[in-house]
Tab-separated table of C-alpha atoms and ligand atoms in Angstrom:
chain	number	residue	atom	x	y	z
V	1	UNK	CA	-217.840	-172.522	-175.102
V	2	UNK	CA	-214.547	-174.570	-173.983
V	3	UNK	CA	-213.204	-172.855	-170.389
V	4	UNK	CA	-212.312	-169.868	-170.756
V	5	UNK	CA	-213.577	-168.755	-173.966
V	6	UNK	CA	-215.749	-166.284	-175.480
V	7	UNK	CA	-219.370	-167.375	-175.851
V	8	UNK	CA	-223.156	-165.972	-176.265
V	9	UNK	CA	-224.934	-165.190	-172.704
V	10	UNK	CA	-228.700	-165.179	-172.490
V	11	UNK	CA	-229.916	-162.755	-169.208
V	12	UNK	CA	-233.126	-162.867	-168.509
V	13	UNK	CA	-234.676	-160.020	-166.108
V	14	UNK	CA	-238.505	-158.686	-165.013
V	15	UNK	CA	-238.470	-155.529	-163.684
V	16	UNK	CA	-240.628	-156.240	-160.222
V	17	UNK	CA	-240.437	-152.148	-158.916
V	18	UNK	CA	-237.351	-149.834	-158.938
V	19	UNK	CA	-234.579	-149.963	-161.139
V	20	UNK	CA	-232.076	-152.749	-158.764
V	21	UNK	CA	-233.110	-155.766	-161.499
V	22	UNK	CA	-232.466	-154.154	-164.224
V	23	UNK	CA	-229.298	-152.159	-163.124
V	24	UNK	CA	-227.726	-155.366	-161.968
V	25	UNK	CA	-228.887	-157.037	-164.880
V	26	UNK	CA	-227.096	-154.396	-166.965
V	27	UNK	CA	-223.775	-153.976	-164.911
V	28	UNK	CA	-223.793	-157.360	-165.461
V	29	UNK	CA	-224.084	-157.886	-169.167
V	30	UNK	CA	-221.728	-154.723	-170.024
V	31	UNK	CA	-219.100	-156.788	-167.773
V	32	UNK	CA	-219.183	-159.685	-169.649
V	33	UNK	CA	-219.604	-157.490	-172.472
V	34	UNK	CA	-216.638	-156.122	-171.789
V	35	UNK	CA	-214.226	-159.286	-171.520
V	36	UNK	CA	-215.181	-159.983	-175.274
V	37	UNK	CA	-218.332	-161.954	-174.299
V	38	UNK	CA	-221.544	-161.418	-176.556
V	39	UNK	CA	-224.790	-161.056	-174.094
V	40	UNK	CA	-228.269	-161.136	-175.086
V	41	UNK	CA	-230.572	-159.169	-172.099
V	42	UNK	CA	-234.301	-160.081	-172.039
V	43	UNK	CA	-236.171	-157.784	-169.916
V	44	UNK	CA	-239.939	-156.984	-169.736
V	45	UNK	CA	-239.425	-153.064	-168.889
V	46	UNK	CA	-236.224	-151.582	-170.773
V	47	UNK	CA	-237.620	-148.224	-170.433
V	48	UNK	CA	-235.027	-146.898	-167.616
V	49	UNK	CA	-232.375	-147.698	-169.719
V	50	UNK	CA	-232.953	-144.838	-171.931
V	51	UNK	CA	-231.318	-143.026	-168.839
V	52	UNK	CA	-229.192	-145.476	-166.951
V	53	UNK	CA	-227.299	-146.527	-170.086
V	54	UNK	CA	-228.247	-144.212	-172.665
V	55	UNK	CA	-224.725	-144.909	-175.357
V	56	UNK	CA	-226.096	-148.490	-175.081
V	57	UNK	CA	-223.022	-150.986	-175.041
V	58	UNK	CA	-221.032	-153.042	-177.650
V	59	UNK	CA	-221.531	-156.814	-177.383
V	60	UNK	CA	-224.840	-156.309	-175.329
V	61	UNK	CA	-228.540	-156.599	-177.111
V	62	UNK	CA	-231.481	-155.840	-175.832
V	63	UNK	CA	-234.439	-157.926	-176.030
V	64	UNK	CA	-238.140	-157.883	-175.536
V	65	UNK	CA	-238.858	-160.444	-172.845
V	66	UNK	CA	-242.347	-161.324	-174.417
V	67	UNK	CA	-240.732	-162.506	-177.358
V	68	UNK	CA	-238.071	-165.041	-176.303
V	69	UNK	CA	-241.697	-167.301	-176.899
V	70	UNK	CA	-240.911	-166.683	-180.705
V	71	UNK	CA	-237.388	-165.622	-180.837
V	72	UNK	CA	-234.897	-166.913	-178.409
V	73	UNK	CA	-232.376	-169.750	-179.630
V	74	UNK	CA	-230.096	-171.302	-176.757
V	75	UNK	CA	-226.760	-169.447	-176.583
V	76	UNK	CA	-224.216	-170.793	-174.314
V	77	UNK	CA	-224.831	-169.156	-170.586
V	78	UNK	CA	-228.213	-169.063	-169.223
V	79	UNK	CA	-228.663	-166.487	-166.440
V	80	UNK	CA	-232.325	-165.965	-164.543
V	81	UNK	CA	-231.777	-163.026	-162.588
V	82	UNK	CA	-233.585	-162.995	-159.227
V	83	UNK	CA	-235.803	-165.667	-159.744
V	84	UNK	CA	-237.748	-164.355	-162.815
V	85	UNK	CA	-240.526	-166.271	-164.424
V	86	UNK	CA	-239.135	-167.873	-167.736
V	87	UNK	CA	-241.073	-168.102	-170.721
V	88	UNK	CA	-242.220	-172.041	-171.196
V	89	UNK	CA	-240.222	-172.105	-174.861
V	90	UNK	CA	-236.771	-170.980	-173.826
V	91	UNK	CA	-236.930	-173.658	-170.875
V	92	UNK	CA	-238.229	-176.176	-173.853
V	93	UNK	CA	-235.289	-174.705	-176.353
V	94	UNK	CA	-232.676	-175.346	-173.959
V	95	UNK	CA	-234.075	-178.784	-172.825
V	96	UNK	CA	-233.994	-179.728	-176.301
V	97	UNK	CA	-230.280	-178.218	-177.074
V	98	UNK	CA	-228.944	-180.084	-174.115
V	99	UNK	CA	-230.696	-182.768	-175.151
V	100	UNK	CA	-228.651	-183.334	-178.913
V	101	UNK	CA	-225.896	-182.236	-176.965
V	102	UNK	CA	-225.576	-185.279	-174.471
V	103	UNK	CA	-226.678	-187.614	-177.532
V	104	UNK	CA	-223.684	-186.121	-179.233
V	105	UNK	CA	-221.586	-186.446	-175.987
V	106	UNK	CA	-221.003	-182.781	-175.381
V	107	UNK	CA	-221.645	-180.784	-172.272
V	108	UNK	CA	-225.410	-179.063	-171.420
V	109	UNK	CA	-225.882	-175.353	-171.033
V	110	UNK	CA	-225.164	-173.804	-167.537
V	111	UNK	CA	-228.164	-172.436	-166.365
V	112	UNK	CA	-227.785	-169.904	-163.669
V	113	UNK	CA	-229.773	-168.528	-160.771
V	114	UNK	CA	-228.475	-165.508	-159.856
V	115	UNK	CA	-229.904	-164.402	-156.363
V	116	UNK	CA	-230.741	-160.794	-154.610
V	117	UNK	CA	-226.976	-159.476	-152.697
V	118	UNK	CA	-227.191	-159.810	-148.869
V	119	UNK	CA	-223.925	-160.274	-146.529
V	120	UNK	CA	-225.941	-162.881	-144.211
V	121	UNK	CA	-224.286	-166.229	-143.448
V	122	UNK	CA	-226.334	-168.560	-145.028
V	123	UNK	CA	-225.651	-166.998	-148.371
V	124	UNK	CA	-221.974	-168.933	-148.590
V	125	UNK	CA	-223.801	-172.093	-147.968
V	126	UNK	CA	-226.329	-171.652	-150.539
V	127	UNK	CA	-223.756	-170.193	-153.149
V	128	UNK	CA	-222.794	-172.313	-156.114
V	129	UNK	CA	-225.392	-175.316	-154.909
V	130	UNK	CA	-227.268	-177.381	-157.629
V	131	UNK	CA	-230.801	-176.041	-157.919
V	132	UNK	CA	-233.617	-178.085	-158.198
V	133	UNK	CA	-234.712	-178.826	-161.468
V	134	UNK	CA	-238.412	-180.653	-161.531
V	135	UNK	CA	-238.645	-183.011	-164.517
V	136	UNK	CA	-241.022	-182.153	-167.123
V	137	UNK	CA	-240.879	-179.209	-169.430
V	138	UNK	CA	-237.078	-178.661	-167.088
V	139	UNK	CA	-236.074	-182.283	-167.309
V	140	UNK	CA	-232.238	-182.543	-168.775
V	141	UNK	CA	-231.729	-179.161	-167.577
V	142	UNK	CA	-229.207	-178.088	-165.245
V	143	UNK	CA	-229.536	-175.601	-162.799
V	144	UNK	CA	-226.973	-173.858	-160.293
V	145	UNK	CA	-227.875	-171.030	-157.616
V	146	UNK	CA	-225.249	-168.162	-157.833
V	147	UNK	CA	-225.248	-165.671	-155.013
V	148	UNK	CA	-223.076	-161.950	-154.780
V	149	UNK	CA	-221.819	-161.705	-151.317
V	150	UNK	CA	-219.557	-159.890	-149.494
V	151	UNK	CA	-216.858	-162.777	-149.082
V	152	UNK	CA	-214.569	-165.572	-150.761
V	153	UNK	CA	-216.982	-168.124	-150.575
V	154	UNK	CA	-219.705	-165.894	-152.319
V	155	UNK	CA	-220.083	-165.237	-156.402
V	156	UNK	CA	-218.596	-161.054	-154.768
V	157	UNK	CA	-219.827	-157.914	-156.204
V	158	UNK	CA	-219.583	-156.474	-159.259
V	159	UNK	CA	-216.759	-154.417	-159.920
V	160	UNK	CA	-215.821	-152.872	-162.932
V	161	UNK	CA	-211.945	-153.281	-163.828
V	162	UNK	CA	-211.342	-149.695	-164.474
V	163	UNK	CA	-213.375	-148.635	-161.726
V	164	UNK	CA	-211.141	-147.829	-159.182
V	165	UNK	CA	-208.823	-145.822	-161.495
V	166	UNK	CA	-211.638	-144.025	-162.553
V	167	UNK	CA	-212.137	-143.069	-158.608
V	168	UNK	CA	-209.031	-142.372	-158.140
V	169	UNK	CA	-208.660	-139.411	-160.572
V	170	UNK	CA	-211.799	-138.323	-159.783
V	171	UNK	CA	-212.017	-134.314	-158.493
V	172	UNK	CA	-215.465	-133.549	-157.498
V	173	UNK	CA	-215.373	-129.719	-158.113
V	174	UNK	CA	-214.445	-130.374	-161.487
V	175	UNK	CA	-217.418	-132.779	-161.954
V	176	UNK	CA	-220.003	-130.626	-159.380
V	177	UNK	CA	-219.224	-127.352	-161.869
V	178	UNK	CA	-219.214	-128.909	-165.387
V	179	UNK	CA	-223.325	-129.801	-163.701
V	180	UNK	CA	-223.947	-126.433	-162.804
V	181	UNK	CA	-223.701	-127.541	-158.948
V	182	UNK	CA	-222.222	-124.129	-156.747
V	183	UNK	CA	-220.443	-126.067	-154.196
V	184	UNK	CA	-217.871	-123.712	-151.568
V	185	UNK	CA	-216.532	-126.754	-149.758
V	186	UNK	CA	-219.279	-127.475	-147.545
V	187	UNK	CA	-219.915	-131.213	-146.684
V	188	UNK	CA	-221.851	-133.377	-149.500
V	189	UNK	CA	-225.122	-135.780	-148.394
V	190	UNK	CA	-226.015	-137.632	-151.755
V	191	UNK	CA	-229.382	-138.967	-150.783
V	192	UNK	CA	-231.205	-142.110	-152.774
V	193	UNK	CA	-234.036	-143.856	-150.201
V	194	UNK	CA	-237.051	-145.043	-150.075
V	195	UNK	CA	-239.389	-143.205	-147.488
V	196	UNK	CA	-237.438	-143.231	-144.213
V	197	UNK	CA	-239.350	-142.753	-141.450
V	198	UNK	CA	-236.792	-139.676	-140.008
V	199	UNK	CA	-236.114	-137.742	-143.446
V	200	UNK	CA	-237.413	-134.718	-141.951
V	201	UNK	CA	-234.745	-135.176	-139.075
V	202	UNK	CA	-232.165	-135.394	-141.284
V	203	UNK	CA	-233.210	-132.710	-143.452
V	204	UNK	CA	-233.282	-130.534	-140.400
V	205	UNK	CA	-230.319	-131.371	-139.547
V	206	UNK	CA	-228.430	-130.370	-142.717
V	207	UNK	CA	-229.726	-126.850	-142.180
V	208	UNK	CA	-227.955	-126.450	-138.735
V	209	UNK	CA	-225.212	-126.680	-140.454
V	210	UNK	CA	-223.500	-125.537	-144.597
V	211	UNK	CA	-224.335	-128.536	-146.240
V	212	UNK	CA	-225.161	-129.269	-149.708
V	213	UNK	CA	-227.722	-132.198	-150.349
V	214	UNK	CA	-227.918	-133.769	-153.275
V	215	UNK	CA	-231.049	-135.920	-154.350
V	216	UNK	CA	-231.554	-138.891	-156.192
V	217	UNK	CA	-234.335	-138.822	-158.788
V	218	UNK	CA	-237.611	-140.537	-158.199
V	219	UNK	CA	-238.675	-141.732	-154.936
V	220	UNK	CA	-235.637	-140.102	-153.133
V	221	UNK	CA	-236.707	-136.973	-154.643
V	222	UNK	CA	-240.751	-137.115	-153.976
V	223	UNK	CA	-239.899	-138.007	-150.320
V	224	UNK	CA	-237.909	-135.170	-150.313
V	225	UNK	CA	-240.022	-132.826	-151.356
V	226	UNK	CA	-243.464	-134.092	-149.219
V	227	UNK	CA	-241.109	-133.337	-145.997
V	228	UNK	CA	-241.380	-129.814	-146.961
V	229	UNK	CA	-238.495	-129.505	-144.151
V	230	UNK	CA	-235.245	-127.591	-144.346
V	231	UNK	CA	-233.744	-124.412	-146.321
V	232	UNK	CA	-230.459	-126.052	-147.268
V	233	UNK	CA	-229.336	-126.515	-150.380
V	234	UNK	CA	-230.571	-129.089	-151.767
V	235	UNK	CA	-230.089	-130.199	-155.629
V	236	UNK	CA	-232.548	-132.490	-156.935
V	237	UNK	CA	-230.667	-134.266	-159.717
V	238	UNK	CA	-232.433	-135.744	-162.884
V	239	UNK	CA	-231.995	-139.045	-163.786
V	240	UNK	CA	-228.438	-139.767	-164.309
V	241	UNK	CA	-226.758	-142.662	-166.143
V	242	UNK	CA	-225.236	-145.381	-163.837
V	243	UNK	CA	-221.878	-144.300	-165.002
V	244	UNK	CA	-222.403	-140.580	-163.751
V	245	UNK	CA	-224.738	-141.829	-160.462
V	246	UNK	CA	-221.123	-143.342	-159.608
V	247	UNK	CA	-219.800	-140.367	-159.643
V	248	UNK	CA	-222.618	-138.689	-157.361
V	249	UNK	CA	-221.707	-141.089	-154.943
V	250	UNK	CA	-217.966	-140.034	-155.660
V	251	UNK	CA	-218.812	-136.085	-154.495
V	252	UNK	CA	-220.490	-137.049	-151.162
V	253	UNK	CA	-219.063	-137.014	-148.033
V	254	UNK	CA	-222.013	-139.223	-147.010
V	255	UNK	CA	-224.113	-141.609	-149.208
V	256	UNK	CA	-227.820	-142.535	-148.080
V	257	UNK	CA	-228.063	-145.753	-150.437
V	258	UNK	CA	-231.020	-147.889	-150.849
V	259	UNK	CA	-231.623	-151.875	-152.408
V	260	UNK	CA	-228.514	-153.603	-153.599
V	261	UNK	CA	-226.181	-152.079	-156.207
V	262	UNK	CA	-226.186	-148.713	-155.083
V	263	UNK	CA	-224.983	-150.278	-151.813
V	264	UNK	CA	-222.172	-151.894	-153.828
V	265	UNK	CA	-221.516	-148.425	-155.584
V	266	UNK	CA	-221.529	-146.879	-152.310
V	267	UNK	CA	-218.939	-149.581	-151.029
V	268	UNK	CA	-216.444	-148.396	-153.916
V	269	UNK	CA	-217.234	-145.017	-153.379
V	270	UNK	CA	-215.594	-145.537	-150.187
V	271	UNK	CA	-217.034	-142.578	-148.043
V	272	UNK	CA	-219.315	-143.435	-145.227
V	273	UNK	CA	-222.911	-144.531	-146.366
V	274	UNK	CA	-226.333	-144.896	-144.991
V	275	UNK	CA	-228.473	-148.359	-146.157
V	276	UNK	CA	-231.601	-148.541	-146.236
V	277	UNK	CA	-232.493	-152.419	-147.816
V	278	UNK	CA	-235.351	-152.728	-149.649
V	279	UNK	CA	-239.017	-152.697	-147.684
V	280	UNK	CA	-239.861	-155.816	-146.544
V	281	UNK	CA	-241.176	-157.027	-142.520
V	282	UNK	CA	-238.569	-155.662	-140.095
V	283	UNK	CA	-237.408	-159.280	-139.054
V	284	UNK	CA	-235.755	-160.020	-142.476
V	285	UNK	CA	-235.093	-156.282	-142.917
V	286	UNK	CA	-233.268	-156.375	-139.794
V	287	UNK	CA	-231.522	-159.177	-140.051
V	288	UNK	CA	-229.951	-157.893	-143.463
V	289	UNK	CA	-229.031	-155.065	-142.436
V	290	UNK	CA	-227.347	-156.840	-139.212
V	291	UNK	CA	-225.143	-158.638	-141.167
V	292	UNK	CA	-224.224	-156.039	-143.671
V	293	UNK	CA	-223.098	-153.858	-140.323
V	294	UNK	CA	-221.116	-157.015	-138.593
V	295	UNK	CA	-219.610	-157.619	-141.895
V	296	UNK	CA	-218.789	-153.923	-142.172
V	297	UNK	CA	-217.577	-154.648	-138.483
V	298	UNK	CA	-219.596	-151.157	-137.814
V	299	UNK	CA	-219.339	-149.145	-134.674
V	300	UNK	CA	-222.522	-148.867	-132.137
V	301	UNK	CA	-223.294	-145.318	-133.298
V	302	UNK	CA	-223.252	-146.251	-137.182
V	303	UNK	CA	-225.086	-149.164	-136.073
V	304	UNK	CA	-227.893	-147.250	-133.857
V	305	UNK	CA	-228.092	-144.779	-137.464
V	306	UNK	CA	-229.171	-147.474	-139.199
V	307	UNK	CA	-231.357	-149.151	-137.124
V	308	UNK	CA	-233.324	-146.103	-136.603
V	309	UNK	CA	-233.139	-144.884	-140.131
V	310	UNK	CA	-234.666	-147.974	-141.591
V	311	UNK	CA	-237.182	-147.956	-138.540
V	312	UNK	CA	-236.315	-150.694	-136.760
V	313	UNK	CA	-235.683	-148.339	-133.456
V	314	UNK	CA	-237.877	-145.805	-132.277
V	315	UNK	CA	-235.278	-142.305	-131.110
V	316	UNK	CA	-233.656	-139.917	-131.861
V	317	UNK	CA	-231.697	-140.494	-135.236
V	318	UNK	CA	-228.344	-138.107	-134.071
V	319	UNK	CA	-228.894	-136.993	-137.551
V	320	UNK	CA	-225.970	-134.296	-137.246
V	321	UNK	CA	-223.953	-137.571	-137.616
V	322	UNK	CA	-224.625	-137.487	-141.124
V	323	UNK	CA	-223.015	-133.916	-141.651
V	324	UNK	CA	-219.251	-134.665	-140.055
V	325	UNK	CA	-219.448	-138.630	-140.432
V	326	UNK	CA	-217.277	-139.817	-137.171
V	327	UNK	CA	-213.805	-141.118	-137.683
V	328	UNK	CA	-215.114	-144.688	-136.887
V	329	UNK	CA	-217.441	-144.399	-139.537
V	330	UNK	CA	-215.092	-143.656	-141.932
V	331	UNK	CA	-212.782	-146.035	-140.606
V	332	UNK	CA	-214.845	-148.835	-141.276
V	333	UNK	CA	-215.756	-148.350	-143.974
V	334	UNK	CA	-212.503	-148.009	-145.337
V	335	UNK	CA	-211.677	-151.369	-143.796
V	336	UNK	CA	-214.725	-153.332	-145.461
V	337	UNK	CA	-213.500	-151.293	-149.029
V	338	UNK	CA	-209.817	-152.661	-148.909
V	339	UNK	CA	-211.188	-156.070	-147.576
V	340	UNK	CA	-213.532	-156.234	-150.282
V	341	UNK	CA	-211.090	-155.303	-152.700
V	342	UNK	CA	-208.752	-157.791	-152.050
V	343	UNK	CA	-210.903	-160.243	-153.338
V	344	UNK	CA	-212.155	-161.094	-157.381
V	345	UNK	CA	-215.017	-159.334	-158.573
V	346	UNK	CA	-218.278	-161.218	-159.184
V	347	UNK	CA	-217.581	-161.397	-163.191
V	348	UNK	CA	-214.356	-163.320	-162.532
V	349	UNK	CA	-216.214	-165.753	-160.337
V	350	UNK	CA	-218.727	-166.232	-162.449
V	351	UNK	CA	-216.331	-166.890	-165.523
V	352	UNK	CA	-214.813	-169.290	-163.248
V	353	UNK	CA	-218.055	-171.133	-162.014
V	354	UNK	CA	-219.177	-171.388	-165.262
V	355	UNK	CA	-216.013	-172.938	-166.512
V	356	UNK	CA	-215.764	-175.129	-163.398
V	357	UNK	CA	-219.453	-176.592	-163.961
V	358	UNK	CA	-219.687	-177.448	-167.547
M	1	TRH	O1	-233.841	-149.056	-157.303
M	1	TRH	P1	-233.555	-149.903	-156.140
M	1	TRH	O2	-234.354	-149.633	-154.949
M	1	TRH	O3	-233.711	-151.402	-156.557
M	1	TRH	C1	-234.293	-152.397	-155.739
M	1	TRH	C2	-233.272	-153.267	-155.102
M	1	TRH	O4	-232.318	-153.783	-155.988
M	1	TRH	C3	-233.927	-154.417	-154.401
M	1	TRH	O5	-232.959	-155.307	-153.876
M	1	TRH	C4	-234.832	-155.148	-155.347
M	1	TRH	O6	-235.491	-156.150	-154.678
M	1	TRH	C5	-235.823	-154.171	-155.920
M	1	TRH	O7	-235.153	-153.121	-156.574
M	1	TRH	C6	-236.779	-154.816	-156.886
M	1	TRH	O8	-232.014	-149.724	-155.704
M	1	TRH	P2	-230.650	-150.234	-156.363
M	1	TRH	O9	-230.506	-151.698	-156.226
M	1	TRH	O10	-229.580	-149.414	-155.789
M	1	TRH	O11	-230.793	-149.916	-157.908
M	1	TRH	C7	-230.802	-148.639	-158.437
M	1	TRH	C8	-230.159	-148.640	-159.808
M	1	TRH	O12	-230.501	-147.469	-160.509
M	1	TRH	C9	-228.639	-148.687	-159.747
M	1	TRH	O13	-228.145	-149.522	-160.787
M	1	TRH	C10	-228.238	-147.248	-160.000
M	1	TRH	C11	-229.311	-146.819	-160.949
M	1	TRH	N1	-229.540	-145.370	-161.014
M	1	TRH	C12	-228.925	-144.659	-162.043
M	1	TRH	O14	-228.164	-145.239	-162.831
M	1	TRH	N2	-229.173	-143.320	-162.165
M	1	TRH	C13	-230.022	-142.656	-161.325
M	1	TRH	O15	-230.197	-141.441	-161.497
M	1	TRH	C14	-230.632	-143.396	-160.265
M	1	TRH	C15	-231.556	-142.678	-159.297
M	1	TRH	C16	-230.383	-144.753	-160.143
């Protein structure tokens, strides 16, 4: 695959717990997919695809993880998404391929390590550095980390081409009705978390006031329902595919996002949103979220929201926040959209990496 051409990518994926690997995983293979490259995914757990990307895509195969052993035959791109364990006879395949390929003076095949999203600064220094490759079964192998970030000097976020089009002409009645969703104006809180500590203060919040809540399926929607708090509305949506989740995201007026790409889809949604990262111990929980909120150059109150959403801060959550988002809020956010928009998408980058290494 000269610069710039088409070629075969191999992504390789386990699905630890929730659906972030594999919906990055995916986004990411129907975007290469979709600039004429052919992509290969190897995942352990396809099963949420049936509803995240139920039409499937052109130019993107699935494949059973367990049997890259027997099957898999080095394509051009190798990406191991989020430090996955890779099966002993791909890493011997391509050690072999790039083998003939230096004897024959040609170029080896890119391997990739593409890391977990986070906006802290390290993540430009790390981005696009040679990894480690330890002799042995590896040796002739070459390795580069690739990190999404939130600046220039990251691998970006994913970002469909049509996206923001697609946004644009979006009219949320339209889309709220053809689901069977009554809405008569009232503010929107889409709602996909974990198990925040203050969901039942938020919940009781939205009933102080007309509010229509709409919830995620799955954990978002078991957490929910365990609060037993609140009369609102509240619509518990099915599983959706990413495509239409988007466009939940599009209807609210505030977006309680969770892990990494709905944080992304929140970003291009471009109302303000609520993050809660995914669990870990509060000192690398907190400083995540810390950088996501200086790089979102957040006010104190949207700050204070988050910290005590995601635990972090005992006190009162001001949960009535949620309902009529403050000006700075949306400010801000707005900001960190058109900032982030300014710059390539993380497909581009990657093209360009790719091409840049080989
Ligand atoms: O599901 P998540 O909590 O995934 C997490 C994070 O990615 C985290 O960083 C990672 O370490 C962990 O998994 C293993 O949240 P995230 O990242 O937003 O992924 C959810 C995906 O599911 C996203 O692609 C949107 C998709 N989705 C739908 O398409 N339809 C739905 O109805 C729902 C609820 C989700």
């Amino acid at each position: 695959m000269a610069g710039g051409a088409r070629g075969t990518w191999d992504i390789f994926c386990q699905v630890i717990d929730n659906y972030g690997d594999l919906g990055v995983s995916w986004r990411l293979a129907t975007q290469l997919a979709g600039r004429g490259h052919s992509v290969r995914l190897w995942v352990d757990d396809a099963s949420a695809l049936a509803w995240m990307a139920p039409g499937g895509c052109e130019g993107v195969s699935i494949h059973a993880f367990a049997r890259a052993d027997r099957d898999f035959v080095p394509g051009d791109v190798v990406i191991e998404a989020f430090g996955c364990s890779m099966p002993q006879a791909v890493v011997g395949a391509i050690a072999h391929a790039n083998r003939m390929r230096a004897a024959g003076g040609g170029d080896g095949i890119p391997w990739i390590n593409l890391e977990y999203l986070s906006a802290e600064s390290w993540v430009a220094r790390s981005h696009g550095l040679a990894s480690p490759v330890h002799g042995g079964a590896e040796a002739g192998i070459r390795k580069w980390f690739f990190f999404p970030g939130f600046t220039e000097d990251t691998g970006g976020l994913l970002r469909e081409p049509d996206l923001m089009a697609e946004r644009a002409g979006f009219d949320r009645a339209t889309w709220l009705a053809r689901r069977g969703i009554a809405w008569h104006g009232e503010p929107i809180v889409t709602l996909f978390c974990y198990e925040p500590p203050h969901l039942e203060e938020l919940l009781q919040a939205l009933d102080r006031g007309p509010a229509l809540l709409l919830v995620a399926a799955g954990r978002a929607t078991a957490a929910v329902r365990a609060a037993q708090a609140g009369s609102h509305r509240t619509v518990f949506l099915p599983f959706v595919s990413q495509g239409e989740f988007d466009r939940v995201l599009w209807c609210g007026d505030c977006n309680f996002v969770r892990g990494e790409d709905s944080l992304v889809r929140a970003l291009w949604a471009g109302a303000p949103f609520v993050w809660q990262p995914y669990p870990q111990e509060d000192a690398v929980l907190g400083a995540k979220l810390a950088a996501l909120l200086d790089w979102l150059d957040a006010p104190e109150s949207l700050r204070g929201f988050h910290r005590v959403w995601n635990g972090l801060e005992s006190g009162n959550l001001a949960a009535g926040l949620a309902l009529t988002p403050p000006e700075a809020w949306r400010d801000s956010v707005a900001r960190a959209r058109t900032r982030a928009l300014a710059q390539d998408d993380l497909v581009s980058r990657l093209l360009r990496f790719v091409a840049k290494i080989r």
